[in-house]
PDB file of C-alpha atoms in Angstrom:
ATOM      1  CA  UNK A   9     -36.536 -22.560  19.068  1.00 46.00           C
ATOM      2  CA  UNK A  10     -37.324 -25.733  20.940  1.00 48.00           C
ATOM      3  CA  UNK A  11     -34.564 -27.874  22.744  1.00 49.00           C
ATOM      4  CA  UNK A  12     -35.623 -30.698  20.491  1.00 47.00           C
ATOM      5  CA  UNK A  13     -34.883 -28.939  17.320  1.00 62.00           C
ATOM      6  CA  UNK A  14     -31.088 -30.053  17.109  1.00 72.00           C
ATOM      7  CA  UNK A  15     -32.059 -33.841  17.819  1.00 70.00           C
ATOM      8  CA  UNK A  16     -34.671 -33.656  15.001  1.00 71.00           C
ATOM      9  CA  UNK A  17     -32.120 -32.187  12.608  1.00 81.00           C
ATOM     10  CA  UNK A  18     -29.524 -34.896  13.609  1.00 80.00           C
ATOM     11  CA  UNK A  19     -32.011 -37.622  12.980  1.00 73.00           C
ATOM     12  CA  UNK A  20     -32.986 -36.222   9.676  1.00 78.00           C
ATOM     13  CA  UNK A  21     -29.329 -35.940   8.672  1.00 83.00           C
ATOM     14  CA  UNK A  22     -28.524 -39.370   9.484  1.00 80.00           C
ATOM     15  CA  UNK A  23     -31.574 -40.741   7.837  1.00 78.00           C
ATOM     16  CA  UNK A  24     -30.999 -38.511   4.598  1.00 81.00           C
ATOM     17  CA  UNK A  25     -27.313 -39.585   4.351  1.00 85.00           C
ATOM     18  CA  UNK A  26     -28.255 -43.217   4.198  1.00 82.00           C
ATOM     19  CA  UNK A  27     -31.077 -42.678   1.858  1.00 83.00           C
ATOM     20  CA  UNK A  28     -28.888 -40.589  -0.498  1.00 86.00           C
ATOM     21  CA  UNK A  29     -26.293 -43.378  -0.654  1.00 87.00           C
ATOM     22  CA  UNK A  30     -28.933 -45.936  -1.512  1.00 85.00           C
ATOM     23  CA  UNK A  31     -30.587 -43.722  -4.156  1.00 84.00           C
ATOM     24  CA  UNK A  32     -27.301 -43.019  -5.863  1.00 89.00           C
ATOM     25  CA  UNK A  33     -26.419 -46.673  -6.102  1.00 87.00           C
ATOM     26  CA  UNK A  34     -30.006 -47.494  -7.360  1.00 85.00           C
ATOM     27  CA  UNK A  35     -29.851 -44.708  -9.910  1.00 84.00           C
ATOM     28  CA  UNK A  36     -26.507 -45.887 -11.254  1.00 85.00           C
ATOM     29  CA  UNK A  37     -27.856 -49.401 -11.324  1.00 83.00           C
ATOM     30  CA  UNK A  38     -31.100 -48.712 -13.037  1.00 81.00           C
ATOM     31  CA  UNK A  39     -30.492 -45.583 -15.026  1.00 80.00           C
ATOM     32  CA  UNK A  40     -33.586 -43.954 -13.640  1.00 77.00           C
ATOM     33  CA  UNK A  41     -33.906 -40.161 -13.919  1.00 74.00           C
ATOM     34  CA  UNK A  42     -36.466 -40.030 -11.291  1.00 72.00           C
ATOM     35  CA  UNK A  43     -34.252 -41.922  -8.884  1.00 77.00           C
ATOM     36  CA  UNK A  44     -31.229 -39.688  -9.693  1.00 82.00           C
ATOM     37  CA  UNK A  45     -33.360 -36.690  -9.058  1.00 76.00           C
ATOM     38  CA  UNK A  46     -34.314 -38.163  -5.666  1.00 76.00           C
ATOM     39  CA  UNK A  47     -30.722 -38.730  -4.908  1.00 83.00           C
ATOM     40  CA  UNK A  48     -29.921 -35.080  -5.606  1.00 82.00           C
ATOM     41  CA  UNK A  49     -32.757 -34.087  -3.343  1.00 74.00           C
ATOM     42  CA  UNK A  50     -31.435 -36.177  -0.492  1.00 82.00           C
ATOM     43  CA  UNK A  51     -27.998 -34.665  -0.938  1.00 84.00           C
ATOM     44  CA  UNK A  52     -29.538 -31.264  -0.896  1.00 80.00           C
ATOM     45  CA  UNK A  53     -31.314 -32.229   2.370  1.00 81.00           C
ATOM     46  CA  UNK A  54     -28.004 -33.362   4.001  1.00 87.00           C
ATOM     47  CA  UNK A  55     -26.408 -30.075   3.165  1.00 85.00           C
ATOM     48  CA  UNK A  56     -29.431 -28.238   4.522  1.00 84.00           C
ATOM     49  CA  UNK A  57     -29.393 -30.009   7.875  1.00 87.00           C
ATOM     50  CA  UNK A  58     -25.665 -29.215   8.218  1.00 90.00           C
ATOM     51  CA  UNK A  59     -26.437 -25.443   7.538  1.00 90.00           C
ATOM     52  CA  UNK A  60     -29.373 -25.532  10.058  1.00 89.00           C
ATOM     53  CA  UNK A  61     -27.043 -26.948  12.711  1.00 89.00           C
ATOM     54  CA  UNK A  62     -24.436 -24.258  11.988  1.00 90.00           C
ATOM     55  CA  UNK A  63     -27.194 -21.739  12.194  1.00 89.00           C
ATOM     56  CA  UNK A  64     -28.304 -22.942  15.577  1.00 88.00           C
ATOM     57  CA  UNK A  65     -24.673 -22.741  16.828  1.00 89.00           C
ATOM     58  CA  UNK A  66     -24.224 -19.165  15.559  1.00 90.00           C
ATOM     59  CA  UNK A  67     -27.639 -18.125  16.881  1.00 88.00           C
ATOM     60  CA  UNK A  68     -26.220 -18.829  20.439  1.00 88.00           C
ATOM     61  CA  UNK A  69     -23.405 -16.372  20.301  1.00 89.00           C
ATOM     62  CA  UNK A  70     -23.567 -13.871  23.157  1.00 88.00           C
ATOM     63  CA  UNK A  71     -24.411 -10.324  22.838  1.00 86.00           C
ATOM     64  CA  UNK A  72     -21.621  -7.877  21.869  1.00 88.00           C
ATOM     65  CA  UNK A  73     -21.258  -4.241  21.097  1.00 89.00           C
ATOM     66  CA  UNK A  74     -21.833  -4.904  17.462  1.00 89.00           C
ATOM     67  CA  UNK A  75     -24.844  -7.109  18.266  1.00 88.00           C
ATOM     68  CA  UNK A  76     -26.054  -5.836  21.543  1.00 89.00           C
ATOM     69  CA  UNK A  77     -29.309  -8.168  21.385  1.00 88.00           C
ATOM     70  CA  UNK A  78     -27.243 -11.219  20.557  1.00 87.00           C
ATOM     71  CA  UNK A  79     -27.337 -13.309  17.231  1.00 89.00           C
ATOM     72  CA  UNK A  80     -30.607 -15.093  17.660  1.00 89.00           C
ATOM     73  CA  UNK A  81     -31.889 -13.907  14.254  1.00 89.00           C
ATOM     74  CA  UNK A  82     -29.059 -15.650  12.609  1.00 90.00           C
ATOM     75  CA  UNK A  83     -30.780 -18.827  12.316  1.00 90.00           C
ATOM     76  CA  UNK A  84     -33.293 -17.083   9.957  1.00 92.00           C
ATOM     77  CA  UNK A  85     -30.499 -16.376   7.500  1.00 92.00           C
ATOM     78  CA  UNK A  86     -29.376 -19.942   7.524  1.00 91.00           C
ATOM     79  CA  UNK A  87     -32.901 -21.123   7.016  1.00 91.00           C
ATOM     80  CA  UNK A  88     -33.207 -18.923   4.048  1.00 91.00           C
ATOM     81  CA  UNK A  89     -30.097 -20.461   2.650  1.00 91.00           C
ATOM     82  CA  UNK A  90     -31.738 -23.890   3.058  1.00 88.00           C
ATOM     83  CA  UNK A  91     -34.777 -22.839   1.245  1.00 87.00           C
ATOM     84  CA  UNK A  92     -32.577 -21.507  -1.733  1.00 88.00           C
ATOM     85  CA  UNK A  93     -30.631 -24.695  -1.854  1.00 85.00           C
ATOM     86  CA  UNK A  94     -33.747 -26.819  -1.871  1.00 82.00           C
ATOM     87  CA  UNK A  95     -35.026 -24.582  -4.752  1.00 83.00           C
ATOM     88  CA  UNK A  96     -31.883 -24.567  -6.978  1.00 83.00           C
ATOM     89  CA  UNK A  97     -29.983 -27.770  -6.115  1.00 78.00           C
ATOM     90  CA  UNK A  98     -32.986 -29.931  -5.347  1.00 77.00           C
ATOM     91  CA  UNK A  99     -35.676 -28.393  -7.595  1.00 83.00           C
ATOM     92  CA  UNK A 100     -34.149 -26.714 -10.572  1.00 86.00           C
ATOM     93  CA  UNK A 101     -31.437 -29.523 -11.034  1.00 81.00           C
ATOM     94  CA  UNK A 102     -34.066 -32.200 -11.052  1.00 82.00           C
ATOM     95  CA  UNK A 103     -36.019 -30.308 -13.621  1.00 89.00           C
ATOM     96  CA  UNK A 104     -32.895 -29.945 -15.779  1.00 85.00           C
ATOM     97  CA  UNK A 105     -32.126 -33.719 -15.313  1.00 79.00           C
ATOM     98  CA  UNK A 106     -35.630 -34.663 -16.272  1.00 84.00           C
ATOM     99  CA  UNK A 107     -35.631 -32.445 -19.485  1.00 89.00           C
ATOM    100  CA  UNK A 108     -32.170 -33.995 -20.476  1.00 83.00           C
ATOM    101  CA  UNK A 109     -33.509 -37.501 -20.029  1.00 80.00           C
ATOM    102  CA  UNK A 110     -36.779 -36.443 -21.788  1.00 84.00           C
ATOM    103  CA  UNK A 111     -34.665 -35.566 -24.843  1.00 85.00           C
ATOM    104  CA  UNK A 112     -32.261 -38.534 -24.666  1.00 78.00           C
ATOM    105  CA  UNK A 113     -34.923 -41.090 -23.877  1.00 76.00           C
ATOM    106  CA  UNK A 114     -32.526 -43.268 -21.891  1.00 72.00           C
ATOM    107  CA  UNK A 115     -33.897 -46.704 -21.020  1.00 74.00           C
ATOM    108  CA  UNK A 116     -34.579 -47.844 -17.446  1.00 72.00           C
ATOM    109  CA  UNK A 117     -33.205 -51.196 -16.298  1.00 75.00           C
ATOM    110  CA  UNK A 118     -33.844 -53.145 -12.982  1.00 77.00           C
ATOM    111  CA  UNK A 119     -36.841 -50.860 -12.226  1.00 79.00           C
ATOM    112  CA  UNK A 120     -37.744 -53.203  -9.289  1.00 82.00           C
ATOM    113  CA  UNK A 121     -34.412 -52.054  -7.461  1.00 84.00           C
ATOM    114  CA  UNK A 122     -35.495 -48.459  -7.706  1.00 81.00           C
ATOM    115  CA  UNK A 123     -38.970 -49.275  -6.510  1.00 86.00           C
ATOM    116  CA  UNK A 124     -37.621 -51.119  -3.441  1.00 87.00           C
ATOM    117  CA  UNK A 125     -35.310 -48.123  -2.563  1.00 85.00           C
ATOM    118  CA  UNK A 126     -38.037 -45.620  -3.083  1.00 84.00           C
ATOM    119  CA  UNK A 127     -40.396 -47.645  -0.899  1.00 86.00           C
ATOM    120  CA  UNK A 128     -37.989 -47.875   1.906  1.00 85.00           C
ATOM    121  CA  UNK A 129     -37.300 -44.152   1.660  1.00 84.00           C
ATOM    122  CA  UNK A 130     -40.950 -43.461   1.863  1.00 85.00           C
ATOM    123  CA  UNK A 131     -41.143 -45.388   5.237  1.00 84.00           C
ATOM    124  CA  UNK A 132     -38.022 -43.537   6.549  1.00 80.00           C
ATOM    125  CA  UNK A 133     -39.193 -40.130   5.502  1.00 80.00           C
ATOM    126  CA  UNK A 134     -42.709 -40.819   7.032  1.00 84.00           C
ATOM    127  CA  UNK A 135     -41.024 -41.514  10.379  1.00 79.00           C
ATOM    128  CA  UNK A 136     -38.998 -38.329  10.142  1.00 77.00           C
ATOM    129  CA  UNK A 137     -42.162 -36.344   9.290  1.00 82.00           C
ATOM    130  CA  UNK A 138     -44.028 -38.094  12.212  1.00 82.00           C
ATOM    131  CA  UNK A 139     -41.285 -37.017  14.597  1.00 77.00           C
ATOM    132  CA  UNK A 140     -41.431 -33.407  13.312  1.00 78.00           C
ATOM    133  CA  UNK A 141     -45.231 -33.325  13.683  1.00 82.00           C
ATOM    134  CA  UNK A 142     -44.958 -34.653  17.329  1.00 81.00           C
ATOM    135  CA  UNK A 143     -42.637 -31.787  18.224  1.00 78.00           C
ATOM    136  CA  UNK A 144     -45.053 -29.328  16.554  1.00 80.00           C
ATOM    137  CA  UNK A 145     -47.980 -30.772  18.486  1.00 82.00           C
ATOM    138  CA  UNK A 146     -46.253 -30.505  21.747  1.00 79.00           C
ATOM    139  CA  UNK A 147     -46.358 -26.725  21.618  1.00 74.00           C
ATOM    140  CA  UNK A 148     -49.458 -26.287  19.308  1.00 77.00           C
ATOM    141  CA  UNK A 149     -51.791 -29.208  20.011  1.00 79.00           C
ATOM    142  CA  UNK A 150     -54.984 -27.524  18.593  1.00 81.00           C
ATOM    143  CA  UNK A 151     -53.461 -25.733  15.593  1.00 83.00           C
ATOM    144  CA  UNK A 152     -53.809 -27.052  12.097  1.00 86.00           C
ATOM    145  CA  UNK A 153     -50.513 -27.724  10.265  1.00 85.00           C
ATOM    146  CA  UNK A 154     -51.267 -24.949   7.755  1.00 86.00           C
ATOM    147  CA  UNK A 155     -51.931 -22.426  10.488  1.00 87.00           C
ATOM    148  CA  UNK A 156     -48.842 -23.504  12.336  1.00 87.00           C
ATOM    149  CA  UNK A 157     -46.842 -23.122   9.112  1.00 87.00           C
ATOM    150  CA  UNK A 158     -48.062 -19.497   8.713  1.00 86.00           C
ATOM    151  CA  UNK A 159     -47.728 -18.468  12.349  1.00 84.00           C
ATOM    152  CA  UNK A 160     -44.681 -20.345  13.586  1.00 84.00           C
ATOM    153  CA  UNK A 161     -41.461 -18.373  14.469  1.00 85.00           C
ATOM    154  CA  UNK A 162     -39.264 -21.505  14.698  1.00 84.00           C
ATOM    155  CA  UNK A 163     -37.578 -21.389  11.351  1.00 87.00           C
ATOM    156  CA  UNK A 164     -35.485 -24.492  11.846  1.00 85.00           C
ATOM    157  CA  UNK A 165     -38.519 -26.657  12.682  1.00 83.00           C
ATOM    158  CA  UNK A 166     -40.382 -25.016   9.669  1.00 88.00           C
ATOM    159  CA  UNK A 167     -37.587 -26.052   7.364  1.00 87.00           C
ATOM    160  CA  UNK A 168     -37.215 -29.590   8.701  1.00 84.00           C
ATOM    161  CA  UNK A 169     -41.048 -30.119   8.375  1.00 86.00           C
ATOM    162  CA  UNK A 170     -41.024 -28.621   4.788  1.00 87.00           C
ATOM    163  CA  UNK A 171     -38.322 -30.769   3.681  1.00 83.00           C
ATOM    164  CA  UNK A 172     -39.981 -33.906   5.035  1.00 84.00           C
ATOM    165  CA  UNK A 173     -43.238 -33.063   3.324  1.00 88.00           C
ATOM    166  CA  UNK A 174     -41.341 -32.335   0.114  1.00 85.00           C
ATOM    167  CA  UNK A 175     -39.410 -35.606   0.366  1.00 82.00           C
ATOM    168  CA  UNK A 176     -42.663 -37.661   0.941  1.00 87.00           C
ATOM    169  CA  UNK A 177     -44.448 -36.184  -2.065  1.00 88.00           C
ATOM    170  CA  UNK A 178     -41.340 -36.324  -4.274  1.00 85.00           C
ATOM    171  CA  UNK A 179     -40.872 -39.964  -3.351  1.00 84.00           C
ATOM    172  CA  UNK A 180     -44.470 -40.740  -4.233  1.00 88.00           C
ATOM    173  CA  UNK A 181     -44.126 -38.943  -7.523  1.00 89.00           C
ATOM    174  CA  UNK A 182     -40.780 -40.791  -8.405  1.00 85.00           C
ATOM    175  CA  UNK A 183     -42.462 -44.199  -7.373  1.00 88.00           C
ATOM    176  CA  UNK A 184     -45.346 -43.643  -9.756  1.00 90.00           C
ATOM    177  CA  UNK A 185     -43.012 -42.487 -12.524  1.00 89.00           C
ATOM    178  CA  UNK A 186     -40.748 -45.581 -12.216  1.00 86.00           C
ATOM    179  CA  UNK A 187     -43.736 -47.948 -11.904  1.00 90.00           C
ATOM    180  CA  UNK A 188     -45.311 -46.470 -15.049  1.00 91.00           C
ATOM    181  CA  UNK A 189     -42.002 -46.842 -16.890  1.00 87.00           C
ATOM    182  CA  UNK A 190     -41.507 -50.498 -15.785  1.00 86.00           C
ATOM    183  CA  UNK A 191     -45.071 -51.261 -16.788  1.00 89.00           C
ATOM    184  CA  UNK A 192     -45.159 -49.372 -20.198  1.00 89.00           C
ATOM    185  CA  UNK A 193     -41.437 -49.643 -21.125  1.00 85.00           C
ATOM    186  CA  UNK A 194     -41.695 -45.911 -21.970  1.00 88.00           C
ATOM    187  CA  UNK A 195     -38.766 -43.836 -20.457  1.00 85.00           C
ATOM    188  CA  UNK A 196     -40.805 -40.653 -21.020  1.00 88.00           C
ATOM    189  CA  UNK A 197     -42.686 -41.362 -17.631  1.00 89.00           C
ATOM    190  CA  UNK A 198     -39.352 -41.568 -15.791  1.00 85.00           C
ATOM    191  CA  UNK A 199     -38.215 -38.310 -17.207  1.00 86.00           C
ATOM    192  CA  UNK A 200     -41.479 -36.568 -16.517  1.00 90.00           C
ATOM    193  CA  UNK A 201     -41.222 -37.868 -12.923  1.00 87.00           C
ATOM    194  CA  UNK A 202     -37.877 -36.182 -12.490  1.00 85.00           C
ATOM    195  CA  UNK A 203     -39.435 -32.943 -13.773  1.00 90.00           C
ATOM    196  CA  UNK A 204     -42.417 -33.306 -11.421  1.00 89.00           C
ATOM    197  CA  UNK A 205     -40.122 -34.050  -8.410  1.00 85.00           C
ATOM    198  CA  UNK A 206     -38.203 -30.736  -9.247  1.00 87.00           C
ATOM    199  CA  UNK A 207     -41.194 -28.582  -9.757  1.00 91.00           C
ATOM    200  CA  UNK A 208     -42.678 -29.926  -6.475  1.00 90.00           C
ATOM    201  CA  UNK A 209     -39.435 -29.106  -4.595  1.00 86.00           C
ATOM    202  CA  UNK A 210     -39.346 -25.578  -6.082  1.00 90.00           C
ATOM    203  CA  UNK A 211     -42.923 -24.831  -4.893  1.00 91.00           C
ATOM    204  CA  UNK A 212     -42.317 -25.983  -1.328  1.00 90.00           C
ATOM    205  CA  UNK A 213     -38.868 -24.173  -1.395  1.00 89.00           C
ATOM    206  CA  UNK A 214     -40.703 -21.058  -2.381  1.00 92.00           C
ATOM    207  CA  UNK A 215     -43.220 -21.337   0.355  1.00 92.00           C
ATOM    208  CA  UNK A 216     -40.723 -21.836   2.960  1.00 91.00           C
ATOM    209  CA  UNK A 217     -38.513 -18.990   1.658  1.00 92.00           C
ATOM    210  CA  UNK A 218     -41.553 -16.633   1.865  1.00 92.00           C
ATOM    211  CA  UNK A 219     -42.216 -17.547   5.478  1.00 91.00           C
ATOM    212  CA  UNK A 220     -38.396 -17.199   6.531  1.00 92.00           C
ATOM    213  CA  UNK A 221     -38.242 -13.890   4.611  1.00 93.00           C
ATOM    214  CA  UNK A 222     -40.935 -12.527   6.626  1.00 91.00           C
ATOM    215  CA  UNK A 223     -39.084 -13.478   9.827  1.00 91.00           C
ATOM    216  CA  UNK A 224     -35.974 -11.752   8.629  1.00 92.00           C
ATOM    217  CA  UNK A 225     -37.850  -8.616   7.876  1.00 91.00           C
ATOM    218  CA  UNK A 226     -39.199  -8.753  11.464  1.00 90.00           C
ATOM    219  CA  UNK A 227     -42.228 -10.573  12.640  1.00 92.00           C
ATOM    220  CA  UNK A 228     -44.035 -10.087  15.933  1.00 93.00           C
ATOM    221  CA  UNK A 229     -44.225 -12.836  18.357  1.00 92.00           C
ATOM    222  CA  UNK A 230     -46.835 -15.476  17.703  1.00 89.00           C
ATOM    223  CA  UNK A 231     -50.423 -14.297  17.956  1.00 89.00           C
ATOM    224  CA  UNK A 232     -51.227 -16.193  21.048  1.00 90.00           C
ATOM    225  CA  UNK A 233     -48.091 -14.967  22.945  1.00 92.00           C
ATOM    226  CA  UNK A 234     -48.944 -11.310  22.027  1.00 94.00           C
ATOM    227  CA  UNK A 235     -52.416 -11.790  23.201  1.00 94.00           C
ATOM    228  CA  UNK A 236     -51.400 -13.311  26.507  1.00 95.00           C
ATOM    229  CA  UNK A 237     -48.693 -10.559  27.032  1.00 96.00           C
ATOM    230  CA  UNK A 238     -51.142  -7.805  26.312  1.00 96.00           C
ATOM    231  CA  UNK A 239     -53.792  -9.164  28.623  1.00 96.00           C
ATOM    232  CA  UNK A 240     -51.245  -9.572  31.340  1.00 97.00           C
ATOM    233  CA  UNK A 241     -50.184  -5.939  31.081  1.00 96.00           C
ATOM    234  CA  UNK A 242     -53.754  -4.680  30.837  1.00 95.00           C
ATOM    235  CA  UNK A 243     -54.780  -6.592  33.989  1.00 95.00           C
ATOM    236  CA  UNK A 244     -51.951  -5.033  36.059  1.00 95.00           C
ATOM    237  CA  UNK A 245     -53.235  -2.630  38.825  1.00 94.00           C
ATOM    238  CA  UNK A 246     -50.496  -0.301  38.206  1.00 94.00           C
ATOM    239  CA  UNK A 247     -51.555   0.277  34.581  1.00 95.00           C
ATOM    240  CA  UNK A 248     -54.516   2.459  33.768  1.00 93.00           C
ATOM    241  CA  UNK A 249     -54.454   1.647  30.084  1.00 92.00           C
ATOM    242  CA  UNK A 250     -52.232   0.316  27.195  1.00 94.00           C
ATOM    243  CA  UNK A 251     -51.512   2.834  24.617  1.00 94.00           C
ATOM    244  CA  UNK A 252     -49.399   0.559  22.351  1.00 94.00           C
ATOM    245  CA  UNK A 253     -47.664  -2.739  22.723  1.00 96.00           C
ATOM    246  CA  UNK A 254     -45.216  -4.191  20.159  1.00 96.00           C
ATOM    247  CA  UNK A 255     -43.559  -7.609  20.042  1.00 96.00           C
ATOM    248  CA  UNK A 256     -40.623  -8.703  17.950  1.00 95.00           C
ATOM    249  CA  UNK A 257     -39.387 -12.188  17.595  1.00 93.00           C
ATOM    250  CA  UNK A 258     -35.677 -12.482  17.998  1.00 92.00           C
ATOM    251  CA  UNK A 259     -34.714 -16.082  17.284  1.00 87.00           C
ATOM    252  CA  UNK A 260     -35.988 -18.008  20.323  1.00 87.00           C
ATOM    253  CA  UNK A 261     -36.365 -14.782  22.395  1.00 91.00           C
ATOM    254  CA  UNK A 262     -38.992 -11.922  22.280  1.00 95.00           C
ATOM    255  CA  UNK A 263     -38.506  -8.190  22.433  1.00 95.00           C
ATOM    256  CA  UNK A 264     -41.358  -6.295  24.071  1.00 97.00           C
ATOM    257  CA  UNK A 265     -42.054  -2.615  23.846  1.00 96.00           C
ATOM    258  CA  UNK A 266     -44.986  -1.235  25.864  1.00 96.00           C
ATOM    259  CA  UNK A 267     -46.414   2.241  26.003  1.00 96.00           C
ATOM    260  CA  UNK A 268     -48.903   2.534  28.819  1.00 95.00           C
ATOM    261  CA  UNK A 269     -50.607   5.102  30.951  1.00 94.00           C
ATOM    262  CA  UNK A 270     -49.905   4.511  34.701  1.00 94.00           C
ATOM    263  CA  UNK A 271     -52.010   5.190  37.642  1.00 94.00           C
ATOM    264  CA  UNK A 272     -51.095   8.222  39.679  1.00 93.00           C
ATOM    265  CA  UNK A 273     -47.985   8.100  41.992  1.00 93.00           C
ATOM    266  CA  UNK A 274     -46.679  10.497  44.436  1.00 91.00           C
ATOM    267  CA  UNK A 275     -43.151  10.719  42.690  1.00 92.00           C
ATOM    268  CA  UNK A 276     -41.319   9.643  39.645  1.00 91.00           C
ATOM    269  CA  UNK A 277     -39.287   7.235  41.634  1.00 94.00           C
ATOM    270  CA  UNK A 278     -42.429   5.481  42.803  1.00 95.00           C
ATOM    271  CA  UNK A 279     -43.578   5.066  39.216  1.00 95.00           C
ATOM    272  CA  UNK A 280     -40.089   3.754  38.134  1.00 95.00           C
ATOM    273  CA  UNK A 281     -40.232   1.238  40.872  1.00 95.00           C
ATOM    274  CA  UNK A 282     -43.752   0.082  39.745  1.00 95.00           C
ATOM    275  CA  UNK A 283     -42.497  -0.283  36.146  1.00 96.00           C
ATOM    276  CA  UNK A 284     -39.613  -2.287  37.379  1.00 96.00           C
ATOM    277  CA  UNK A 285     -41.855  -4.641  39.259  1.00 96.00           C
ATOM    278  CA  UNK A 286     -44.090  -4.975  35.999  1.00 96.00           C
ATOM    279  CA  UNK A 287     -41.124  -5.781  33.986  1.00 96.00           C
ATOM    280  CA  UNK A 288     -39.859  -8.420  36.257  1.00 96.00           C
ATOM    281  CA  UNK A 289     -43.204 -10.033  36.540  1.00 96.00           C
ATOM    282  CA  UNK A 290     -43.561 -10.125  32.754  1.00 96.00           C
ATOM    283  CA  UNK A 291     -40.289 -11.907  32.421  1.00 96.00           C
ATOM    284  CA  UNK A 292     -41.153 -14.306  35.065  1.00 96.00           C
ATOM    285  CA  UNK A 293     -44.514 -15.135  33.547  1.00 96.00           C
ATOM    286  CA  UNK A 294     -43.127 -15.227  29.980  1.00 96.00           C
ATOM    287  CA  UNK A 295     -39.450 -16.404  30.026  1.00 94.00           C
ATOM    288  CA  UNK A 296     -39.121 -16.008  26.201  1.00 93.00           C
ATOM    289  CA  UNK A 297     -39.448 -12.194  26.728  1.00 95.00           C
ATOM    290  CA  UNK A 298     -35.777 -11.423  27.090  1.00 94.00           C
ATOM    291  CA  UNK A 299     -36.111  -7.600  26.673  1.00 95.00           C
ATOM    292  CA  UNK A 300     -38.777  -5.228  28.003  1.00 96.00           C
ATOM    293  CA  UNK A 301     -38.940  -1.560  27.074  1.00 96.00           C
ATOM    294  CA  UNK A 302     -41.709   0.165  29.088  1.00 95.00           C
ATOM    295  CA  UNK A 303     -42.572   3.757  28.325  1.00 94.00           C
ATOM    296  CA  UNK A 304     -45.120   5.582  30.619  1.00 94.00           C
ATOM    297  CA  UNK A 305     -47.370   8.107  28.656  1.00 92.00           C
ATOM    298  CA  UNK A 306     -50.668   9.760  28.742  1.00 89.00           C
ATOM    299  CA  UNK A 307     -53.626   8.164  27.086  1.00 76.00           C
ATOM    300  CA  UNK A 308     -54.943  10.834  24.641  1.00 72.00           C
ATOM    301  CA  UNK A 309     -58.293  10.901  22.873  1.00 61.00           C
ATOM    302  CA  UNK A 310     -56.933   9.586  19.608  1.00 56.00           C
ATOM    303  CA  UNK A 311     -55.385   6.701  21.424  1.00 56.00           C
ATOM    304  CA  UNK A 312     -58.782   5.772  22.882  1.00 56.00           C
ATOM    305  CA  UNK A 313     -60.194   5.725  19.316  1.00 48.00           C
TER     306      UNK A 313
END
């Protein structure tokens, strides 16, 4: 969880609030179903960003007897709520609205107003997405966006980026639908545009929800973090061999469990002191590793295999 995440969410909230107001006004003025679907989408985005901010606040709660490892994973719950809202409020409602207008064949007036609002919205959403991509690139300069999407453990940044992508594609779909309706005079294109926006939102919401669900179930730390931690432990002179190493992402923190064979020590106390040094060095090298559980054991033949 990066420190920039709340800033990115606040920027997105302010932008989407302004965009939603403009879209509602344009939808009422033009009677465009695609524009109304986009207004609903922006409203859902505003609610989503408020939920993410609430989730970030809840995730900072200190540890307690009920939650001895803190509430860091609570952000995953709120991120899942956001994905569900995007699916049902943004996607399903847009599909419903499109089907209703497809049946009613309501005419579109002053289409140029809708096109102007959609064009401005594209620029604003593109700037928002560019900001999210910059934050992603700070921590992962060499990863492709798809690989980052599959491997990231920052659910709030995942949701913001997913919403921005959905918004841009939805705006492009709505723009084409309104333009075709204006050129042909056929309101069917506008209704189909609303349905297209809804289906697009539902697909992206499903992809985001799938990734967040995996985090809720319990994902390891990112592959590069796990590799670096394991290499660090294996290189320790006190360790003869690593039997097992497990990482678990806990919000912005990481839980680490290590089972390793230690070199020979004169006493149990000397081994305990060595383990304490290893744990302290791990946490100094990897500040995100908040908890370390280190178990000395004997490397057996099946472990070597």
